[in-house]
PDB file of C-alpha atoms in Angstrom:
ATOM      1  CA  UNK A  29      -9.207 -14.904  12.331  1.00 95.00           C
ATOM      2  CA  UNK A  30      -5.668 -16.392  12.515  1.00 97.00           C
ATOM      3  CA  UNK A  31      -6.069 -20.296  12.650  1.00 97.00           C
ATOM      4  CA  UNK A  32      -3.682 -22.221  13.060  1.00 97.00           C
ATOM      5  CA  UNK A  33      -3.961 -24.859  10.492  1.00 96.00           C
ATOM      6  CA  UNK A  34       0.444 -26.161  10.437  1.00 96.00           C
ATOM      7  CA  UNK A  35      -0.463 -29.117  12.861  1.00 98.00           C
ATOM      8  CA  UNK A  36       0.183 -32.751  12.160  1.00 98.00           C
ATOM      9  CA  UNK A  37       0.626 -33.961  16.057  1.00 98.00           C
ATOM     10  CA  UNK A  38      -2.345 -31.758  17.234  1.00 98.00           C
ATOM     11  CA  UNK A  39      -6.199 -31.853  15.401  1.00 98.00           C
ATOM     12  CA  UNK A  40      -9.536 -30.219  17.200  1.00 98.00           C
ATOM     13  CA  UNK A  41     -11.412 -33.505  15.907  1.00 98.00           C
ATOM     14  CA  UNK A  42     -14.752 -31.875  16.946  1.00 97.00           C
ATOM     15  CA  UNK A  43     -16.552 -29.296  19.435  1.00 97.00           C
ATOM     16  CA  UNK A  44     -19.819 -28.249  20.980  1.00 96.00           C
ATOM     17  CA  UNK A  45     -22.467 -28.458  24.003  1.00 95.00           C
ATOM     18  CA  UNK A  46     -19.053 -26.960  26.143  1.00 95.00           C
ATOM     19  CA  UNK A  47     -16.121 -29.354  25.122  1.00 96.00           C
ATOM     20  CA  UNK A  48     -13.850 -29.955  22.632  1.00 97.00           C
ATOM     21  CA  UNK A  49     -12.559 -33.448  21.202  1.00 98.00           C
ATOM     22  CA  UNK A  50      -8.808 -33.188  20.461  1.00 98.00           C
ATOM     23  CA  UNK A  51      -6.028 -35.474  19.011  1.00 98.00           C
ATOM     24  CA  UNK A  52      -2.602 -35.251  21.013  1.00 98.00           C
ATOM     25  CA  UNK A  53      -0.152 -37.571  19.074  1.00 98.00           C
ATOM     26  CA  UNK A  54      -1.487 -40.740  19.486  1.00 97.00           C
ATOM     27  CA  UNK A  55      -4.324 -39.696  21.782  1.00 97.00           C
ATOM     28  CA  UNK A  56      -7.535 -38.512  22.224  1.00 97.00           C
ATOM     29  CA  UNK A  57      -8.923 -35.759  24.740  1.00 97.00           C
ATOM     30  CA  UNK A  58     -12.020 -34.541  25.632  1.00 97.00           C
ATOM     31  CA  UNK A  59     -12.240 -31.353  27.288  1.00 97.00           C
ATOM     32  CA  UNK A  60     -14.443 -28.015  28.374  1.00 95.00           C
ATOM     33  CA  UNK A  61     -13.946 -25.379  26.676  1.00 94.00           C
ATOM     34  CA  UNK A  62     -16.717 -22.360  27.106  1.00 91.00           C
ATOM     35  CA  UNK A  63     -16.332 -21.096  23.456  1.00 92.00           C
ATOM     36  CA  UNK A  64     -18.333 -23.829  21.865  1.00 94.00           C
ATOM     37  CA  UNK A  65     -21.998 -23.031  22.849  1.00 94.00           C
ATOM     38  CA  UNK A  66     -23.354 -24.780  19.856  1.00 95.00           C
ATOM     39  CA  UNK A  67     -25.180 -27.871  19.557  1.00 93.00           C
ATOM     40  CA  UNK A  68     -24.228 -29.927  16.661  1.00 91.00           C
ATOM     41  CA  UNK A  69     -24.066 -33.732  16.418  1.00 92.00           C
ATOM     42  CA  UNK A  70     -21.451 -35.359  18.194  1.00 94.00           C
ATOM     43  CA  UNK A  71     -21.198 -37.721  14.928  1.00 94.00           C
ATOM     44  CA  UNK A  72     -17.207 -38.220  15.348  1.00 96.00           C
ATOM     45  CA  UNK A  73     -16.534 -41.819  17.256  1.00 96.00           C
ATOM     46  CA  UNK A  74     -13.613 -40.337  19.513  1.00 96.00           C
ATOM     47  CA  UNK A  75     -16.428 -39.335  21.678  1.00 97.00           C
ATOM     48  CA  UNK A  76     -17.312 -42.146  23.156  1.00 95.00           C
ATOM     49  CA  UNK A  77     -13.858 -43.544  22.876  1.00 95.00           C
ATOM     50  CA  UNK A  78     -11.364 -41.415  23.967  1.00 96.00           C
ATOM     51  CA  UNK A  79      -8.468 -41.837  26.150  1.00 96.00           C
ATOM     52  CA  UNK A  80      -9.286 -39.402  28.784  1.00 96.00           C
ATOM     53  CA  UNK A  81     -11.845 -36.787  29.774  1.00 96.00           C
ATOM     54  CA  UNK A  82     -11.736 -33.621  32.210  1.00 96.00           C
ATOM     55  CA  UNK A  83     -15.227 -33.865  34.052  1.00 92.00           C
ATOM     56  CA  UNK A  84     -16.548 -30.761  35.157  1.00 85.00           C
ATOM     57  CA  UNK A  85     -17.764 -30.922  39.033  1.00 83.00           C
ATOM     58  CA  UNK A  86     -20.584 -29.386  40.429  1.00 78.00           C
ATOM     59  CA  UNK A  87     -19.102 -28.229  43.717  1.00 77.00           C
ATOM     60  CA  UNK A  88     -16.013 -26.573  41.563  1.00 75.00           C
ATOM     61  CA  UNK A  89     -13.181 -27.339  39.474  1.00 81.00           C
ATOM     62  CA  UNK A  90     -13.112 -31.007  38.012  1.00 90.00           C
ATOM     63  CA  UNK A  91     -10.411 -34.050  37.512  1.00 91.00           C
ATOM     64  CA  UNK A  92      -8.965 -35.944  34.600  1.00 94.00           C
ATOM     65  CA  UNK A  93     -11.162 -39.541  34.029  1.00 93.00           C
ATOM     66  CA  UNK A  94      -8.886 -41.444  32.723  1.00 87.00           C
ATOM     67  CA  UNK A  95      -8.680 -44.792  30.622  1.00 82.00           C
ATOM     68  CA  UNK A  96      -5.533 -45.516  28.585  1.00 83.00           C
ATOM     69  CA  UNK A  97      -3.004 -41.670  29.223  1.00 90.00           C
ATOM     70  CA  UNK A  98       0.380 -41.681  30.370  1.00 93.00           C
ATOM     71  CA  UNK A  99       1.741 -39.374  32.235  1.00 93.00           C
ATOM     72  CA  UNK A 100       3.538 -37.929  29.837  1.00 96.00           C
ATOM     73  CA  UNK A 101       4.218 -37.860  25.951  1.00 98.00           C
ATOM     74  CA  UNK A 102       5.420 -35.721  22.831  1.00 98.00           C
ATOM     75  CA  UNK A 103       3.836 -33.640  20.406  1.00 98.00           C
ATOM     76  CA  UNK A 104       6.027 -31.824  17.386  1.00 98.00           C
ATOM     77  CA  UNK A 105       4.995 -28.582  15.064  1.00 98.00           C
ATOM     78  CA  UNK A 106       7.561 -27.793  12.544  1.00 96.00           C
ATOM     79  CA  UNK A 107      10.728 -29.033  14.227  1.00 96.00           C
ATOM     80  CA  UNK A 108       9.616 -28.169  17.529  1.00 98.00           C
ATOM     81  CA  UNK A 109       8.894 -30.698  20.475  1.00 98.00           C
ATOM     82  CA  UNK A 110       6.444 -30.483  22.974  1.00 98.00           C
ATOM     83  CA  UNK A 111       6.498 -32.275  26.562  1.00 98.00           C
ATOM     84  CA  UNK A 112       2.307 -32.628  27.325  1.00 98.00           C
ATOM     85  CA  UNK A 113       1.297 -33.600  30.563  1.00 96.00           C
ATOM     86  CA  UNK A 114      -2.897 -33.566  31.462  1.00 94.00           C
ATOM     87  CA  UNK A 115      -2.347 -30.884  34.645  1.00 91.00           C
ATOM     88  CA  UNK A 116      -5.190 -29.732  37.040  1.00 82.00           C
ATOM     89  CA  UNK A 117      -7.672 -27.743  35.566  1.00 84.00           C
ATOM     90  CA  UNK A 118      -8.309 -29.332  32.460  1.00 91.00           C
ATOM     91  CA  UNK A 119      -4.516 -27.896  30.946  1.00 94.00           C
ATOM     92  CA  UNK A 120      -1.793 -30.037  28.865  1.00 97.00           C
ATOM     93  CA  UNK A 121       0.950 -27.446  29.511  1.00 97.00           C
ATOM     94  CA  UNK A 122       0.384 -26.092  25.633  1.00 98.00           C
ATOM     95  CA  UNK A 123      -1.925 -24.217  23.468  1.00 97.00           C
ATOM     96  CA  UNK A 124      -2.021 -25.200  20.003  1.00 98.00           C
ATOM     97  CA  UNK A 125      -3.770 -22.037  18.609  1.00 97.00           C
ATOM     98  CA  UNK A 126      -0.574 -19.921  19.396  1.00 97.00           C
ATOM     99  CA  UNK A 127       0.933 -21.857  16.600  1.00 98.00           C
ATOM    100  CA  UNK A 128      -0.288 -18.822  14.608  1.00 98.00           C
ATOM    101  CA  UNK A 129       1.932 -16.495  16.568  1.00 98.00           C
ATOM    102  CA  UNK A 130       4.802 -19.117  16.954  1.00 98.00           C
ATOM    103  CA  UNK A 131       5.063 -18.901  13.085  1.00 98.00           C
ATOM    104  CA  UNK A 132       4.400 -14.640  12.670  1.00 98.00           C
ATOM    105  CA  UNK A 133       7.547 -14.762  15.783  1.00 98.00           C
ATOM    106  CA  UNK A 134       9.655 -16.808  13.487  1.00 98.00           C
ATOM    107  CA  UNK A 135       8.955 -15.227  10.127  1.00 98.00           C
ATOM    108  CA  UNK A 136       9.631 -11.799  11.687  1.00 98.00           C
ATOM    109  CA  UNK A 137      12.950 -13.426  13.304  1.00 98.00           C
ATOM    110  CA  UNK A 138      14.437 -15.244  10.257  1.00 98.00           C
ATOM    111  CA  UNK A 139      13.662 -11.787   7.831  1.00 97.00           C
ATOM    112  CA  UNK A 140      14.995  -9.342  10.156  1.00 97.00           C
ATOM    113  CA  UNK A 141      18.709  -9.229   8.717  1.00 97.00           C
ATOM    114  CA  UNK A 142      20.186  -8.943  11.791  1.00 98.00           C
ATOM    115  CA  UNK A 143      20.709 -10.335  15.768  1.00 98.00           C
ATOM    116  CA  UNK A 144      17.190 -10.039  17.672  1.00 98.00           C
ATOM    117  CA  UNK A 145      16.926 -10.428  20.854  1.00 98.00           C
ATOM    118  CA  UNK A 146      13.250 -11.269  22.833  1.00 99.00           C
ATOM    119  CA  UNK A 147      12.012 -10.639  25.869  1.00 99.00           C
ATOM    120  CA  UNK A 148       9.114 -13.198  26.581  1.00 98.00           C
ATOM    121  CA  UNK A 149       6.841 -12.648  29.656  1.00 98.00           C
ATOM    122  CA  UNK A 150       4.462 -14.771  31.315  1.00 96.00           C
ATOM    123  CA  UNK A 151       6.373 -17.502  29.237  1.00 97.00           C
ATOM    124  CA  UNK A 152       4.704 -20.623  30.482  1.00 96.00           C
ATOM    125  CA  UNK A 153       6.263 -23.799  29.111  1.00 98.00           C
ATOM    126  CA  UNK A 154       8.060 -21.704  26.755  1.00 98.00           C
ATOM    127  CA  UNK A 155       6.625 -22.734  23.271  1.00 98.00           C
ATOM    128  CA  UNK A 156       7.189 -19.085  21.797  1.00 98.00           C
ATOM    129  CA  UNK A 157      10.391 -19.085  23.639  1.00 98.00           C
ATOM    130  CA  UNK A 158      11.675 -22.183  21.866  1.00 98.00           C
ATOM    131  CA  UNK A 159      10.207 -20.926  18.398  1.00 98.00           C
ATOM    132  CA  UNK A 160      11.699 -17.755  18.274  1.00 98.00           C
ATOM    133  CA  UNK A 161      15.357 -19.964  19.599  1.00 98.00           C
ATOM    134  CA  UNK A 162      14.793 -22.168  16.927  1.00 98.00           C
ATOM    135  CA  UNK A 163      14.592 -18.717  14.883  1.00 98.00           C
ATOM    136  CA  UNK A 164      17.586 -17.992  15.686  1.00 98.00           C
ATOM    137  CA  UNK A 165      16.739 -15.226  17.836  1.00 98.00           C
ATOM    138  CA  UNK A 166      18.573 -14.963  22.091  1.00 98.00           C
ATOM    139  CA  UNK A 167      15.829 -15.124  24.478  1.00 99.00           C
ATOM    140  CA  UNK A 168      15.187 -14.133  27.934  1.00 98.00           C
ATOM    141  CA  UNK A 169      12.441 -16.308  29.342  1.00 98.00           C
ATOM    142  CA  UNK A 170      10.442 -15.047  32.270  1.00 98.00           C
ATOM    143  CA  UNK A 171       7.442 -16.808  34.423  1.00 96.00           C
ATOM    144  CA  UNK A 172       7.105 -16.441  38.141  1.00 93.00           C
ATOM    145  CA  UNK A 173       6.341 -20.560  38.208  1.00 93.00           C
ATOM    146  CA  UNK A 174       9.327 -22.248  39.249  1.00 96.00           C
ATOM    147  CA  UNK A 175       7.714 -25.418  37.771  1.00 97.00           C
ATOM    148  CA  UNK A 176       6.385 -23.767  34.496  1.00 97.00           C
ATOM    149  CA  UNK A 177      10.434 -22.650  33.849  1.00 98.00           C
ATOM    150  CA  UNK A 178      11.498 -26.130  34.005  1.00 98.00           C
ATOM    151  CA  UNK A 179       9.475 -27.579  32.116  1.00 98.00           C
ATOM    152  CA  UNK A 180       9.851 -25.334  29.578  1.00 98.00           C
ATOM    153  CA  UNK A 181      13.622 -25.839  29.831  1.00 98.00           C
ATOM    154  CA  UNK A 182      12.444 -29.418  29.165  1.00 98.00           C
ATOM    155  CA  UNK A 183      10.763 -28.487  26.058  1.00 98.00           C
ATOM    156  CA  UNK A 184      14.127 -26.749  24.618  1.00 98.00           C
ATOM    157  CA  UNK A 185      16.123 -29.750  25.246  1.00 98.00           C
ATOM    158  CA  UNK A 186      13.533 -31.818  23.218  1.00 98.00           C
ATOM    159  CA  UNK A 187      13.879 -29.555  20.703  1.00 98.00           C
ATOM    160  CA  UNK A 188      17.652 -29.858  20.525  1.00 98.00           C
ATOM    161  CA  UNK A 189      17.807 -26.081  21.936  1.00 98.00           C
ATOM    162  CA  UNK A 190      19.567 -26.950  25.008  1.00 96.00           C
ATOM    163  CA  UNK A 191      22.858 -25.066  24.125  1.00 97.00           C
ATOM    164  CA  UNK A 192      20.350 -22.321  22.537  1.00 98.00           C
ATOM    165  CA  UNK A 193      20.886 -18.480  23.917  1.00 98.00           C
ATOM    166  CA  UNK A 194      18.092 -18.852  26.463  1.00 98.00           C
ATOM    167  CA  UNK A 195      17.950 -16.948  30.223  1.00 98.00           C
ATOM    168  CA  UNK A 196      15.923 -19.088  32.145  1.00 98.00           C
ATOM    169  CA  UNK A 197      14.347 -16.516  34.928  1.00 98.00           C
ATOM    170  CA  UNK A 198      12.186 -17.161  37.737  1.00 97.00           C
ATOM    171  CA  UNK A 199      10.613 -14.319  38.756  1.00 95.00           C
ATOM    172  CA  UNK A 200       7.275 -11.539  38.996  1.00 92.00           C
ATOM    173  CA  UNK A 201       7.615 -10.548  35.693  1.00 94.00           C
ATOM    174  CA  UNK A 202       7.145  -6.839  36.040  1.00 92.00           C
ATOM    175  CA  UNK A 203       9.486  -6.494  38.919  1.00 94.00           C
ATOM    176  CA  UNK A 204      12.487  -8.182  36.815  1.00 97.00           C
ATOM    177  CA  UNK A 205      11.416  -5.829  33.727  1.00 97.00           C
ATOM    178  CA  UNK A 206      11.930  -2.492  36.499  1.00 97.00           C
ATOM    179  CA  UNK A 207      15.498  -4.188  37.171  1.00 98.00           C
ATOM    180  CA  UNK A 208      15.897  -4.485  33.194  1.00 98.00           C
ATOM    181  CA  UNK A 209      15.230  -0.789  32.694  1.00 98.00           C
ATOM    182  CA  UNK A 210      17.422   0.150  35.619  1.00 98.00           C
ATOM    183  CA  UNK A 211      20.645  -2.008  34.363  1.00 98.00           C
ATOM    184  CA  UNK A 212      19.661  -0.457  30.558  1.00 98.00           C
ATOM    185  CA  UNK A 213      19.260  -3.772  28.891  1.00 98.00           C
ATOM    186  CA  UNK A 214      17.366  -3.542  25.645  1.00 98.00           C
ATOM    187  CA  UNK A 215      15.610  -6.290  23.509  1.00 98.00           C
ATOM    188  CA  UNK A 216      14.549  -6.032  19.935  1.00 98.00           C
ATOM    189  CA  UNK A 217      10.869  -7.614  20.539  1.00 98.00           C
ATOM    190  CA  UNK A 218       8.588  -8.572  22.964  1.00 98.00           C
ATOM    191  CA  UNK A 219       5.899 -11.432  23.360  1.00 98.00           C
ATOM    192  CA  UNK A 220       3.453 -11.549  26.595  1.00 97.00           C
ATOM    193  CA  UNK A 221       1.071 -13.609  27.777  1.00 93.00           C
ATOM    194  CA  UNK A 222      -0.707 -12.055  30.904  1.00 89.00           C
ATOM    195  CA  UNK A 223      -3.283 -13.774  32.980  1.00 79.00           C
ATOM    196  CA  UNK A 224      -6.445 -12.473  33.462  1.00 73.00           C
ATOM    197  CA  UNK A 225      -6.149 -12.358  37.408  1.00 62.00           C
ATOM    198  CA  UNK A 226      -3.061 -12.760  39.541  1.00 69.00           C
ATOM    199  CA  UNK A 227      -1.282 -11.566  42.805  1.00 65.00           C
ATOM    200  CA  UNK A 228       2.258 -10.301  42.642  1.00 63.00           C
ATOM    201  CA  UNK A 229       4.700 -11.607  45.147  1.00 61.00           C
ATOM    202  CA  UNK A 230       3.900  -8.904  48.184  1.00 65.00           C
ATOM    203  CA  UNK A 231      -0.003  -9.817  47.466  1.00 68.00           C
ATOM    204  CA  UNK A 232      -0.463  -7.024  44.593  1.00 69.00           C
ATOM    205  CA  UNK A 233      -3.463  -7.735  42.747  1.00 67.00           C
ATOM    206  CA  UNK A 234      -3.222  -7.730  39.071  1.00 62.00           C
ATOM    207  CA  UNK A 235      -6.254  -7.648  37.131  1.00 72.00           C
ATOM    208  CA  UNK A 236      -5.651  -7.266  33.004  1.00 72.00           C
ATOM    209  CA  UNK A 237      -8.418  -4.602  32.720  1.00 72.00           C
ATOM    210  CA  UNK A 238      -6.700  -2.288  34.765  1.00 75.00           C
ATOM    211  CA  UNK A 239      -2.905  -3.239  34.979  1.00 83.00           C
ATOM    212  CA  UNK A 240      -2.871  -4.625  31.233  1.00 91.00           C
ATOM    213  CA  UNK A 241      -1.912  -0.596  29.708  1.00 91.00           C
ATOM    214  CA  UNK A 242       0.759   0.722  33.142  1.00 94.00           C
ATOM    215  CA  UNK A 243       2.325  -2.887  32.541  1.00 94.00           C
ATOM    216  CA  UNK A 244       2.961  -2.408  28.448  1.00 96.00           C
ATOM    217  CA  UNK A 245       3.949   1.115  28.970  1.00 96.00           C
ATOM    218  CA  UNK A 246       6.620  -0.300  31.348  1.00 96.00           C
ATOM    219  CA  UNK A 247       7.418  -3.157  29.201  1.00 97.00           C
ATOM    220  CA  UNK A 248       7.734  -0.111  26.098  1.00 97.00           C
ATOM    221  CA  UNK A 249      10.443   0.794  28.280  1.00 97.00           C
ATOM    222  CA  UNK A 250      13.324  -2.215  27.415  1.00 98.00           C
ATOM    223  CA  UNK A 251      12.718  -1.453  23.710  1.00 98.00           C
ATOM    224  CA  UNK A 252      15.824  -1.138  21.815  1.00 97.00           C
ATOM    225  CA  UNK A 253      16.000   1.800  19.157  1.00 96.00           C
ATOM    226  CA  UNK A 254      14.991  -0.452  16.257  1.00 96.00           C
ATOM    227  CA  UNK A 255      12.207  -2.658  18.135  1.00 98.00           C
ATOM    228  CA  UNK A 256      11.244  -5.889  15.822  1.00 98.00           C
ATOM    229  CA  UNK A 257       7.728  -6.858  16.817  1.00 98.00           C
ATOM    230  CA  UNK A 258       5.386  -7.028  19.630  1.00 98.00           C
ATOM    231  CA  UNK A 259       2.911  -9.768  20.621  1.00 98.00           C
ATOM    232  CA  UNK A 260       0.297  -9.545  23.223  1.00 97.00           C
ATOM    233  CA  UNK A 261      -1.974 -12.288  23.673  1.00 94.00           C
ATOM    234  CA  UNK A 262      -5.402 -12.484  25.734  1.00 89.00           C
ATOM    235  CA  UNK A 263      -6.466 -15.535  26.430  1.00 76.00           C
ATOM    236  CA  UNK A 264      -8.442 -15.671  29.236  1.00 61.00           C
ATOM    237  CA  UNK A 265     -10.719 -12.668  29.052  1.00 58.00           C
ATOM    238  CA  UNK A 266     -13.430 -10.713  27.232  1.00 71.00           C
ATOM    239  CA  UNK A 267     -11.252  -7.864  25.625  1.00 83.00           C
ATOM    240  CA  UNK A 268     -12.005  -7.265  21.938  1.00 89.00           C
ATOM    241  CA  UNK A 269      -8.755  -7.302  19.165  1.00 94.00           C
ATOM    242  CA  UNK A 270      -9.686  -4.121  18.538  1.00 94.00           C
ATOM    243  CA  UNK A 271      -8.595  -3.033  22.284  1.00 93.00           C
ATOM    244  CA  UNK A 272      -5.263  -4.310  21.921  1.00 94.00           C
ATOM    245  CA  UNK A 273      -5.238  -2.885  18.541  1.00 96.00           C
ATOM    246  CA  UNK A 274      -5.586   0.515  20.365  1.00 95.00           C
ATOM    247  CA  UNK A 275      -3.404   0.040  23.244  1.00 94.00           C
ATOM    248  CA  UNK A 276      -0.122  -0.505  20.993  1.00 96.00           C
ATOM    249  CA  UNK A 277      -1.089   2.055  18.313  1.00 95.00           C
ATOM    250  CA  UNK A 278      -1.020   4.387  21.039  1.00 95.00           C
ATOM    251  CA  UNK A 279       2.348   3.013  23.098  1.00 95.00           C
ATOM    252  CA  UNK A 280       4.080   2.167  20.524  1.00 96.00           C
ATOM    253  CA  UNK A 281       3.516   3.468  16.872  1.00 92.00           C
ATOM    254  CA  UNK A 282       3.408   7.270  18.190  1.00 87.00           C
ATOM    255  CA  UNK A 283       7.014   6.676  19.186  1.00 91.00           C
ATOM    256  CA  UNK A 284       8.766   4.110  16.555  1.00 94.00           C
ATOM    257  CA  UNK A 285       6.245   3.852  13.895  1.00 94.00           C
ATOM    258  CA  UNK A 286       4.963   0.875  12.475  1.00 95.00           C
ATOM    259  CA  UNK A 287       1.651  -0.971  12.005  1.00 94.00           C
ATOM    260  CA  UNK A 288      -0.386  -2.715  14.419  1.00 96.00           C
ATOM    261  CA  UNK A 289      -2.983  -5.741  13.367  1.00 97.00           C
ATOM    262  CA  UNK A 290      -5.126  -7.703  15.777  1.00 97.00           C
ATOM    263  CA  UNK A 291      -7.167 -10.216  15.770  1.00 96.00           C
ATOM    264  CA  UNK A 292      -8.598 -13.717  17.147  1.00 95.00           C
ATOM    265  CA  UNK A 293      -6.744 -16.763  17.131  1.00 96.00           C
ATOM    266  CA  UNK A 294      -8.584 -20.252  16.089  1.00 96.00           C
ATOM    267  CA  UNK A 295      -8.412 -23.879  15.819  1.00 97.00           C
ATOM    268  CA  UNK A 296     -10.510 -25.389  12.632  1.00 97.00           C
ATOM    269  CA  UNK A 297     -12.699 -28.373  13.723  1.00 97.00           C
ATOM    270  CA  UNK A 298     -12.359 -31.143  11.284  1.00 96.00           C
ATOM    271  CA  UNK A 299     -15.263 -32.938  11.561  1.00 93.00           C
ATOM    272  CA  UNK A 300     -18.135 -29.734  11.574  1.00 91.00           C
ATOM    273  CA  UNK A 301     -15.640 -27.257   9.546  1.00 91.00           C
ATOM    274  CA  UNK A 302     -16.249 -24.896  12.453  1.00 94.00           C
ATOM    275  CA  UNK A 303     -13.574 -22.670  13.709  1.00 96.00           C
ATOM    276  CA  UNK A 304     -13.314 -22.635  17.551  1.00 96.00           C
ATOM    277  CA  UNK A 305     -12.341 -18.816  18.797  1.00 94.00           C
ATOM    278  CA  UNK A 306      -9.492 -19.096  21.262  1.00 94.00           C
ATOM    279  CA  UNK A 307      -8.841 -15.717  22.207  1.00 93.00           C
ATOM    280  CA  UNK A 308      -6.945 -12.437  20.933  1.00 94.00           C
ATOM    281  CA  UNK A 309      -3.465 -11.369  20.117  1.00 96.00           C
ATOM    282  CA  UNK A 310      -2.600  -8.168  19.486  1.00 97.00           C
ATOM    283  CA  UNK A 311       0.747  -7.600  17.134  1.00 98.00           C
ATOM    284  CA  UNK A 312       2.668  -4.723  16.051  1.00 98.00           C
ATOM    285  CA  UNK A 313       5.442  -4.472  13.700  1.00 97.00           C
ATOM    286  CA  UNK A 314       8.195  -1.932  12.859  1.00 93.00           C
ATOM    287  CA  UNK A 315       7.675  -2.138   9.094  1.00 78.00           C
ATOM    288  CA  UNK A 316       5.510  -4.905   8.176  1.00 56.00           C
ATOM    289  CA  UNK A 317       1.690  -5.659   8.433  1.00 49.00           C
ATOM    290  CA  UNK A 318       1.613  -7.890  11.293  1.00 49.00           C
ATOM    291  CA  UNK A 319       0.305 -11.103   9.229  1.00 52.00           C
ATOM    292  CA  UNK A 320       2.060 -14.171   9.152  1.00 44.00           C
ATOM    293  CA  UNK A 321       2.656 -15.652   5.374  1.00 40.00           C
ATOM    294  CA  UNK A 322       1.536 -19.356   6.696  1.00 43.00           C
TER     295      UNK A 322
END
């Protein structure tokens, strides 16, 4: 399992029964997560005194209860700064367990000997986007949210990255990588996110099981001749490391080479020891081993 143990802003303070007790800066969350089945003693005092909770409702969704949160506030991880903000459905707008892959991203970056340029997709607020800036590497940052590209915009000028080589796109991500193809623009690696469910923006349905392998195969297709790395993560569904292991050994390492590692990411509970599986990433690498050295 990568963990990502770098933090100093962010600490999973505790988890079980379906939630998770987490320290943001200078405050303290409590929220579901359906990873931690277990039952073990709530023995930490954060939960019974923290700042804000997302409460589950019966009917359907849920809503922040909240006691002493702004709207707003800063987190950092190794030079980088965060913008958090508690969002509907139980989100902060960041997901501390890709720390592991921020750091793999920027290890690749800084030890490549030469310009990369990255192509991220379903970027989100753009953490791996600013990382791989911070690298030193140009980045074109894609995510169909109009809201999700600003306020990752926001996170690049906390991180003194505003003058960084970032393209800020708004757009369906796989129609803007058929325009890339067609105008013949390359990029040296390639990080995506992909939900698990989604509609495109004539209605298409995308569902990972089935679009996840047409959709990489595409994406294959902006690679320059000397690809760096790429990243696929899966957050939100069932698919085993192993699949994505499979899925770029075939796309990619038949054509350039390389080695392809995957497995699940984790944050390491401080109070039970416990580490709390958060999903898979799949990476493969021109000429390394896909491990980070953190």
């Amino acid at each position: 399992m990568w963990a990502s143990t770098g933090w100093k802003d962010y600490e999973l303070l505790d988890c079980g029964k379906g939630e998770k007790l987490e320290r943001w800066g200078d405050y303290t969350l409590v929220r579901p997560d359906p990873q931690a089945i277990w039952n073990t003693p709530r023995r930490h005092p954060g939960w019974k005194n923290y700042d804000a909770r997302y409460a589950r409702s019966r009917t359907g969704g849920g809503q922040w209860v909240k006691k002493n949160l702004p709207q707003r506030w800063q987190v950092k991880y190794r030079g980088l700064t965060f913008n958090i903000k508690p969002m509907n459905f139980k989100h902060t707008g960041l997901f501390p367990e890709q720390a592991a892959n921020w750091d793999f991203a920027m290890e690749q970056i800084r030890s490549a000997g030469r310009p990369i340029s990255v192509l991220n997709l379903f970027a989100y607020t753009g953490a791996a986007t600013i990382a791989c800036a911070a690298a030193g590497a140009s980045v074109c940052h894609v995510d169909a949210a109009k809201g999700m590209v600003s306020w990752a915009r926001e996170n690049a000028k906390s991180s003194g990255l505003e003058g960084a080589p970032i393209r800020w796109i708004v757009d369906d991500c796989a129609k803007f990588v058929e325009r890339e193809i067609r105008r013949g623009r390359q990029y040296d690696a390639v990080i995506m996110d992909p939900p698990s469910y989604g509609r495109g923006p004539s209605g298409e349905i995308w569902k990972l099981e089935e679009n996840l392998y047409p959709f990489v195969e595409l994406v294959a297709g902006v690679l320059s001749d000397k690809p760096l790395f790429f990243l696929i993560n899966s957050y939100t569904t069932g698919l085993a490391p192993s699949v994505l292991t499979y899925l770029l050994e075939t796309l990619l390492s038949k054509r350039y080479g390389g080695y392809t590692v995957s497995d699940e990411l984790g944050l390491p509970a401080t109070d039970s020891g416990l580490i709390l599986p958060c999903g898979a990433s799949g990476r493969w690498t021109a000429g390394g081993n896909g491990r980070s050295s953190q």
